[in-house]
């Protein structure tokens, strides 16, 4: 077994990991408040894993109210050495249709009003993290390798736009995100990635395209919610196979 604990933060559609053999459950309190729920501890293949449902186990916490600081802090408290985020997104780029998996390599942060740093008190020196590469290149490579071994197609690289939500975007907003260079859009990628960097935890994401972004493809005249659940369910089965390879 590789000796270090893997943290998985599950988003919409992944509030549980059926291939996680749960051996424990920890309620962790942090100086920043409570995480989204208790942390499930267990193993997948040979690896120790801690799992946290980003929106809570009943999927009740909207993206702008997730306590990202408490979540990341709690994972560190349990000595997680890597964080893999699974997050559903809308596809902006035409080839990123529903059901596509992608491992983003860059992000643009459009969120506002979220507690986005651990360094926000005035009595300690200001800290600036380097965030040129927001996702850990080695962890990204390991996810891509695991996907290849599992025979699951996955797109290497995408620019992730983090929007505030909880509403979806207007068609013009999606046009603007595309002009900015974004390929996929989601609501939870930030400040999660930056907080992990602040604590020195390698972080990468598996983006699951749930729907075409507003005004694009099948969403040309509106995002249809009905198909999303089935798309996510299928994609999550694939994510689990990739995670299983990753842990082997
Ligand atoms: N926009 C923002 N976040 C999302 C979307 C979307 O279209 N789909 C899933 N998460």
Coordinates of N, CA, C and O in Angstrom, one line a residue, residues 65-186:
X65 N -22.3 28.5 -0.4 CA -22.3 28.3 1.0 C -21.5 27.2 1.6 O -21.4 26.9 2.8
X66 N -20.8 26.5 0.7 CA -19.9 25.4 1.1 C -18.8 26.1 1.9 O -18.3 27.1 1.6
X67 N -18.5 25.5 3.1 CA -17.4 26.0 3.9 C -16.1 25.4 3.4 O -15.6 24.4 3.9
X68 N -15.6 25.9 2.3 CA -14.4 25.4 1.6 C -13.2 25.3 2.6 O -12.4 24.4 2.5
X69 N -13.0 26.4 3.4 CA -11.9 26.4 4.3 C -12.0 25.2 5.3 O -11.0 24.6 5.6
X70 N -13.2 25.0 5.9 CA -13.3 23.9 6.9 C -13.1 22.6 6.2 O -12.4 21.7 6.8
X71 N -13.6 22.5 5.0 CA -13.4 21.2 4.3 C -11.9 20.9 4.1 O -11.4 19.8 4.3
X72 N -11.2 21.8 3.5 CA -9.8 21.6 3.2 C -9.0 21.4 4.5 O -8.1 20.5 4.6
X73 N -9.3 22.2 5.5 CA -8.6 22.1 6.8 C -8.8 20.7 7.4 O -7.9 20.1 7.9
X74 N -10.0 20.3 7.3 CA -10.4 19.0 7.9 C -9.6 17.8 7.2 O -9.1 16.9 7.9
X75 N -9.5 17.9 5.9 CA -8.8 16.9 5.2 C -7.3 16.9 5.6 O -6.7 15.8 5.7
X76 N -6.8 18.1 5.8 CA -5.4 18.2 6.2 C -5.2 17.6 7.6 O -4.3 16.9 7.9
X77 N -6.2 17.9 8.4 CA -6.2 17.4 9.8 C -6.1 15.9 9.8 O -5.4 15.3 10.7
X78 N -6.7 15.3 8.9 CA -6.7 13.8 8.8 C -5.4 13.3 8.0 O -5.3 12.2 7.6
X79 N -4.5 14.3 7.7 CA -3.3 14.0 7.1 C -3.4 13.5 5.6 O -2.6 12.7 5.2
X80 N -4.4 14.0 5.0 CA -4.5 13.6 3.5 C -3.4 14.3 2.8 O -3.0 15.4 3.1
X81 N -2.7 13.6 1.9 CA -1.6 14.1 1.2 C -1.9 14.6 -0.2 O -1.1 15.2 -0.8
X82 N -3.0 14.2 -0.7 CA -3.4 14.6 -2.1 C -4.9 14.8 -2.0 O -5.6 14.1 -1.3
X83 N -5.4 15.7 -2.8 CA -6.8 16.0 -2.9 C -7.3 15.8 -4.4 O -6.8 16.5 -5.2
X84 N -8.2 14.9 -4.6 CA -8.9 14.8 -5.9 C -10.3 15.3 -5.8 O -11.1 14.7 -5.0
X85 N -10.6 16.3 -6.5 CA -12.0 16.8 -6.5 C -12.8 16.3 -7.7 O -12.2 16.2 -8.8
X86 N -14.0 15.8 -7.4 CA -14.8 15.4 -8.5 C -16.0 16.5 -8.6 O -16.6 16.7 -7.5
X87 N -16.1 17.1 -9.7 CA -17.1 18.2 -9.8 C -17.8 18.2 -11.1 O -17.2 18.0 -12.2
X88 N -19.1 18.4 -11.1 CA -19.8 18.4 -12.3 C -19.7 19.8 -12.9 O -19.6 20.8 -12.2
X89 N -19.8 19.9 -14.2 CA -19.6 21.1 -15.0 C -20.5 21.2 -16.2 O -21.1 20.2 -16.6
X90 N -20.7 22.4 -16.7 CA -21.3 22.6 -18.0 C -20.2 22.6 -19.0 O -19.1 23.2 -18.8
X91 N -20.4 22.1 -20.2 CA -19.4 22.1 -21.3 C -19.6 23.3 -22.1 O -20.7 23.5 -22.7
X92 N -18.6 24.0 -22.3 CA -18.6 25.2 -23.2 C -18.0 24.8 -24.5 O -18.6 25.1 -25.6
X93 N -16.8 24.2 -24.5 CA -16.2 23.8 -25.8 C -17.1 22.7 -26.4 O -17.5 21.8 -25.8
X94 N -17.2 22.8 -27.8 CA -18.2 22.0 -28.5 C -17.9 20.5 -28.3 O -18.8 19.7 -28.2
X95 N -16.6 20.1 -28.1 CA -16.3 18.7 -28.0 C -16.5 18.2 -26.6 O -16.2 17.0 -26.3
X96 N -16.8 19.0 -25.7 CA -17.0 18.6 -24.3 C -18.5 18.5 -24.0 O -19.1 19.3 -23.3
X97 N -19.1 17.5 -24.6 CA -20.5 17.2 -24.4 C -20.8 16.5 -23.2 O -19.9 16.0 -22.5
X98 N -22.1 16.4 -22.8 CA -22.5 15.7 -21.6 C -21.9 14.3 -21.5 O -21.9 13.5 -22.5
X99 N -21.4 13.9 -20.4 CA -20.8 12.6 -20.1 C -19.3 12.6 -20.3 O -18.7 11.7 -19.9
X100 N -18.8 13.7 -20.9 CA -17.3 13.8 -21.0 C -16.7 14.0 -19.7 O -17.2 14.7 -18.8
X101 N -15.5 13.3 -19.5 CA -14.7 13.6 -18.3 C -13.5 14.4 -18.8 O -12.9 14.2 -19.9
X102 N -13.0 15.3 -17.9 CA -11.9 16.1 -18.3 C -11.1 16.4 -17.0 O -11.6 16.5 -15.9
X103 N -9.8 16.6 -17.2 CA -8.9 16.9 -16.1 C -8.4 18.3 -16.4 O -7.5 18.5 -17.2
X104 N -9.0 19.3 -15.7 CA -8.6 20.7 -16.0 C -7.2 21.0 -15.7 O -6.6 20.4 -14.8
X105 N -6.6 21.9 -16.5 CA -5.2 22.3 -16.2 C -5.1 23.7 -15.8 O -4.0 24.2 -15.4
X106 N -6.2 24.5 -16.0 CA -6.2 25.9 -15.6 C -7.6 26.3 -15.1 O -8.5 25.6 -15.4
X107 N -7.6 27.4 -14.5 CA -8.9 27.9 -14.0 C -9.0 29.4 -14.1 O -7.9 30.1 -14.0
X108 N -10.2 29.9 -14.1 CA -10.4 31.4 -14.0 C -11.5 31.5 -12.9 O -12.5 30.8 -13.0
X109 N -11.3 32.4 -12.0 CA -12.2 32.5 -10.8 C -13.1 33.7 -11.0 O -12.6 34.8 -11.0
X110 N -14.4 33.4 -11.1 CA -15.4 34.5 -11.2 C -16.3 34.5 -9.9 O -17.3 35.2 -9.9
X111 N -15.9 33.8 -8.9 CA -16.7 33.8 -7.7 C -16.4 35.0 -6.9 O -15.4 35.7 -7.1
X112 N -17.3 35.3 -6.0 CA -17.1 36.5 -5.1 C -17.7 36.3 -3.8 O -18.6 35.4 -3.6
X113 N -17.2 37.0 -2.8 CA -17.8 36.9 -1.4 C -17.6 35.6 -0.7 O -18.3 35.3 0.3
X114 N -16.7 34.7 -1.2 CA -16.4 33.5 -0.5 C -15.2 33.6 0.4 O -14.3 34.4 0.0
X115 N -15.2 32.9 1.5 CA -14.0 33.0 2.3 C -12.9 32.2 1.6 O -13.0 31.0 1.5
X116 N -11.9 32.9 1.0 CA -11.1 32.2 0.0 C -9.6 32.2 0.4 O -8.8 31.8 -0.4
X117 N -9.3 32.4 1.7 CA -7.9 32.3 2.1 C -7.9 31.9 3.6 O -8.8 32.3 4.4
X118 N -6.8 31.2 4.0 CA -6.6 31.0 5.4 C -5.9 32.2 6.1 O -5.7 32.2 7.3
X119 N -5.4 33.1 5.2 CA -4.5 34.2 5.7 C -5.3 35.5 5.7 O -4.9 36.4 4.9
X120 N -6.3 35.6 6.4 CA -7.1 36.8 6.3 C -7.2 37.6 7.6 O -8.1 38.4 7.8
X121 N -6.3 37.3 8.5 CA -6.3 38.1 9.7 C -5.2 39.2 9.6 O -4.2 39.0 8.9
X122 N -5.4 40.3 10.3 CA -4.5 41.4 10.1 C -3.3 41.3 11.1 O -2.4 42.1 11.0
X123 N -3.2 40.2 11.9 CA -2.1 40.2 12.9 C -1.0 39.2 12.4 O -0.1 38.9 13.2
X124 N -1.1 38.7 11.2 CA 0.0 37.8 10.7 C 0.4 38.4 9.4 O -0.3 39.0 8.7
X125 N 1.7 38.1 9.0 CA 2.2 38.6 7.7 C 1.3 38.1 6.5 O 0.8 37.0 6.6
X126 N 1.2 39.0 5.5 CA 0.5 38.6 4.3 C 1.2 37.5 3.6 O 2.4 37.5 3.5
X127 N 0.4 36.5 3.1 CA 0.9 35.4 2.4 C 0.4 35.4 1.0 O -0.8 35.5 0.8
X128 N 1.2 35.3 0.0 CA 0.8 35.2 -1.4 C 1.3 33.8 -1.9 O 2.5 33.6 -1.9
X129 N 0.4 33.0 -2.3 CA 0.8 31.7 -2.9 C 1.0 31.9 -4.4 O 0.4 32.7 -5.0
X130 N 1.9 31.0 -4.9 CA 2.1 31.0 -6.4 C 0.9 30.1 -6.9 O 0.6 29.0 -6.3
X131 N 0.2 30.6 -7.9 CA -0.9 29.8 -8.4 C -0.9 29.8 -9.9 O -1.9 29.6 -10.6
X132 N 0.3 29.9 -10.5 CA 0.4 29.9 -11.9 C -0.2 28.6 -12.5 O -0.9 28.7 -13.5
X133 N 0.2 27.5 -11.9 CA -0.4 26.2 -12.2 C -1.4 25.8 -11.1 O -0.9 25.3 -10.1
X134 N -2.6 26.1 -11.2 CA -3.5 25.9 -10.1 C -3.7 24.4 -9.7 O -4.0 24.1 -8.6
X135 N -3.5 23.5 -10.7 CA -3.7 22.1 -10.4 C -2.3 21.4 -10.4 O -1.4 21.8 -11.2
X136 N -2.1 20.5 -9.5 CA -0.8 19.8 -9.4 C -0.5 18.9 -10.6 O -1.3 18.0 -10.9
X137 N 0.6 19.2 -11.3 CA 0.9 18.5 -12.5 C 1.1 17.0 -12.3 O 0.6 16.2 -13.2
X138 N 1.7 16.6 -11.2 CA 1.9 15.2 -11.0 C 0.6 14.4 -10.7 O 0.4 13.3 -11.2
X139 N -0.2 15.1 -9.9 CA -1.5 14.5 -9.6 C -2.4 14.4 -10.8 O -3.0 13.4 -11.1
X140 N -2.3 15.4 -11.7 CA -3.1 15.4 -12.9 C -2.6 14.2 -13.8 O -3.4 13.4 -14.3
X141 N -1.3 14.1 -13.9 CA -0.7 13.0 -14.7 C -1.1 11.6 -14.1 O -1.4 10.7 -14.9
X142 N -1.1 11.5 -12.8 CA -1.5 10.2 -12.2 C -3.0 9.9 -12.5 O -3.3 8.7 -12.8
X143 N -3.8 10.9 -12.5 CA -5.2 10.6 -12.8 C -5.4 10.2 -14.3 O -6.1 9.3 -14.6
X144 N -4.7 10.9 -15.2 CA -4.7 10.6 -16.6 C -4.2 9.2 -16.9 O -4.8 8.4 -17.7
X145 N -3.1 8.8 -16.2 CA -2.6 7.5 -16.3 C -3.5 6.4 -15.8 O -3.7 5.4 -16.5
X146 N -4.2 6.7 -14.7 CA -5.2 5.7 -14.2 C -6.3 5.6 -15.1 O -6.8 4.5 -15.3
X147 N -6.8 6.7 -15.7 CA -7.9 6.6 -16.7 C -7.5 5.8 -17.9 O -8.2 4.9 -18.4
X148 N -6.2 6.0 -18.4 CA -5.8 5.2 -19.5 C -5.7 3.7 -19.2 O -6.2 2.9 -20.0
X149 N -5.2 3.4 -18.0 CA -5.2 2.0 -17.6 C -6.6 1.4 -17.4 O -6.8 0.2 -17.7
X150 N -7.5 2.2 -17.0 CA -8.9 1.7 -16.8 C -9.6 1.7 -18.2 O -10.8 1.2 -18.2
X151 N -9.0 2.2 -19.2 CA -9.6 2.2 -20.5 C -10.8 3.2 -20.6 O -11.7 3.1 -21.4
X152 N -10.7 4.3 -19.8 CA -11.8 5.3 -19.7 C -11.3 6.5 -20.4 O -10.3 7.2 -20.0
X153 N -11.9 6.9 -21.5 CA -11.5 8.2 -22.2 C -11.7 9.4 -21.3 O -12.7 9.5 -20.5
X154 N -10.7 10.3 -21.3 CA -10.8 11.5 -20.5 C -10.0 12.5 -21.2 O -9.0 12.2 -21.8
X155 N -10.4 13.8 -21.1 CA -9.8 14.8 -21.8 C -8.7 15.5 -21.0 O -8.9 15.8 -19.8
X156 N -7.5 15.5 -21.5 CA -6.3 16.1 -20.8 C -6.3 17.6 -21.0 O -5.8 18.0 -22.1
X157 N -6.7 18.3 -20.0 CA -6.6 19.7 -20.1 C -7.9 20.4 -20.4 O -8.6 20.1 -21.4
X158 N -8.3 21.4 -19.6 CA -9.4 22.2 -19.9 C -9.3 23.5 -19.0 O -8.7 23.3 -17.9
X159 N -9.8 24.6 -19.4 CA -9.8 25.8 -18.5 C -11.2 25.8 -17.9 O -12.2 25.8 -18.5
X160 N -11.1 25.8 -16.5 CA -12.3 25.7 -15.7 C -12.7 27.1 -15.2 O -11.9 27.8 -14.6
X161 N -13.9 27.5 -15.6 CA -14.4 28.8 -15.1 C -15.2 28.5 -13.8 O -16.2 27.7 -13.9
X162 N -14.9 29.1 -12.7 CA -15.6 29.0 -11.5 C -16.6 30.1 -11.3 O -16.2 31.3 -11.2
X163 N -17.9 29.9 -11.4 CA -18.9 30.9 -11.3 C -19.6 30.8 -9.9 O -19.4 29.8 -9.2
X164 N -20.3 31.9 -9.6 CA -20.8 32.0 -8.2 C -22.0 31.1 -8.0 O -22.2 30.6 -6.9
X165 N -22.9 31.0 -9.0 CA -24.1 30.2 -8.8 C -24.9 30.8 -7.7 O -24.7 32.0 -7.3
X166 N -26.0 30.2 -7.2 CA -26.3 28.8 -7.6 C -27.1 28.8 -9.0 O -27.3 27.7 -9.5
X167 N -27.4 29.9 -9.5 CA -28.1 29.9 -10.8 C -27.1 29.5 -11.9 O -25.9 29.7 -11.8
X168 N -27.7 29.0 -13.0 CA -26.8 28.7 -14.1 C -26.6 30.1 -14.8 O -27.2 31.1 -14.5
X169 N -25.8 30.0 -15.9 CA -25.4 31.2 -16.5 C -26.4 31.7 -17.6 O -27.1 30.9 -18.1
X170 N -26.2 32.9 -18.0 CA -27.0 33.3 -19.2 C -26.1 32.9 -20.4 O -24.9 32.7 -20.3
X171 N -26.8 32.9 -21.6 CA -26.0 32.6 -22.8 C -24.9 33.6 -23.1 O -23.8 33.2 -23.5
X172 N -25.2 34.8 -22.8 CA -24.1 35.8 -23.0 C -23.0 35.6 -22.0 O -21.8 35.9 -22.4
X173 N -23.3 35.2 -20.8 CA -22.2 35.0 -19.8 C -21.3 33.8 -20.3 O -20.1 33.8 -20.2
X174 N -22.0 32.8 -20.9 CA -21.2 31.7 -21.5 C -20.3 32.2 -22.6 O -19.1 31.8 -22.7
X175 N -20.9 33.0 -23.5 CA -20.1 33.6 -24.6 C -18.9 34.3 -24.0 O -17.8 34.2 -24.5
X176 N -19.1 35.1 -23.0 CA -18.0 35.8 -22.4 C -17.0 34.9 -21.8 O -15.7 35.0 -22.0
X177 N -17.4 33.8 -21.1 CA -16.5 32.8 -20.5 C -15.6 32.2 -21.6 O -14.4 32.0 -21.5
X178 N -16.3 31.9 -22.8 CA -15.6 31.3 -23.9 C -14.5 32.3 -24.4 O -13.4 31.9 -24.7
X179 N -14.9 33.6 -24.5 CA -14.0 34.6 -25.0 C -12.8 34.7 -24.1 O -11.6 35.0 -24.5
X180 N -13.1 34.5 -22.8 CA -12.0 34.5 -21.8 C -11.1 33.3 -21.9 O -10.0 33.2 -21.3
X181 N -11.5 32.3 -22.6 CA -10.7 31.1 -22.8 C -11.2 29.9 -22.0 O -10.5 28.9 -21.9
X182 N -12.4 30.0 -21.4 CA -12.9 28.8 -20.6 C -13.5 27.7 -21.4 O -14.1 28.0 -22.5
X183 N -13.2 26.5 -21.0 CA -13.8 25.3 -21.7 C -14.9 24.7 -21.0 O -15.8 24.1 -21.6
X184 N -14.9 24.8 -19.7 CA -16.0 24.2 -18.8 C -16.3 25.2 -17.7 O -15.5 26.1 -17.4
X185 N -17.5 25.1 -17.2 CA -18.0 26.0 -16.2 C -18.6 25.2 -15.0 O -19.4 24.4 -15.2
X186 N -18.2 25.6 -13.8 CA -18.7 25.0 -12.6 C -18.8 26.0 -11.5 O -18.3 27.1 -11.7

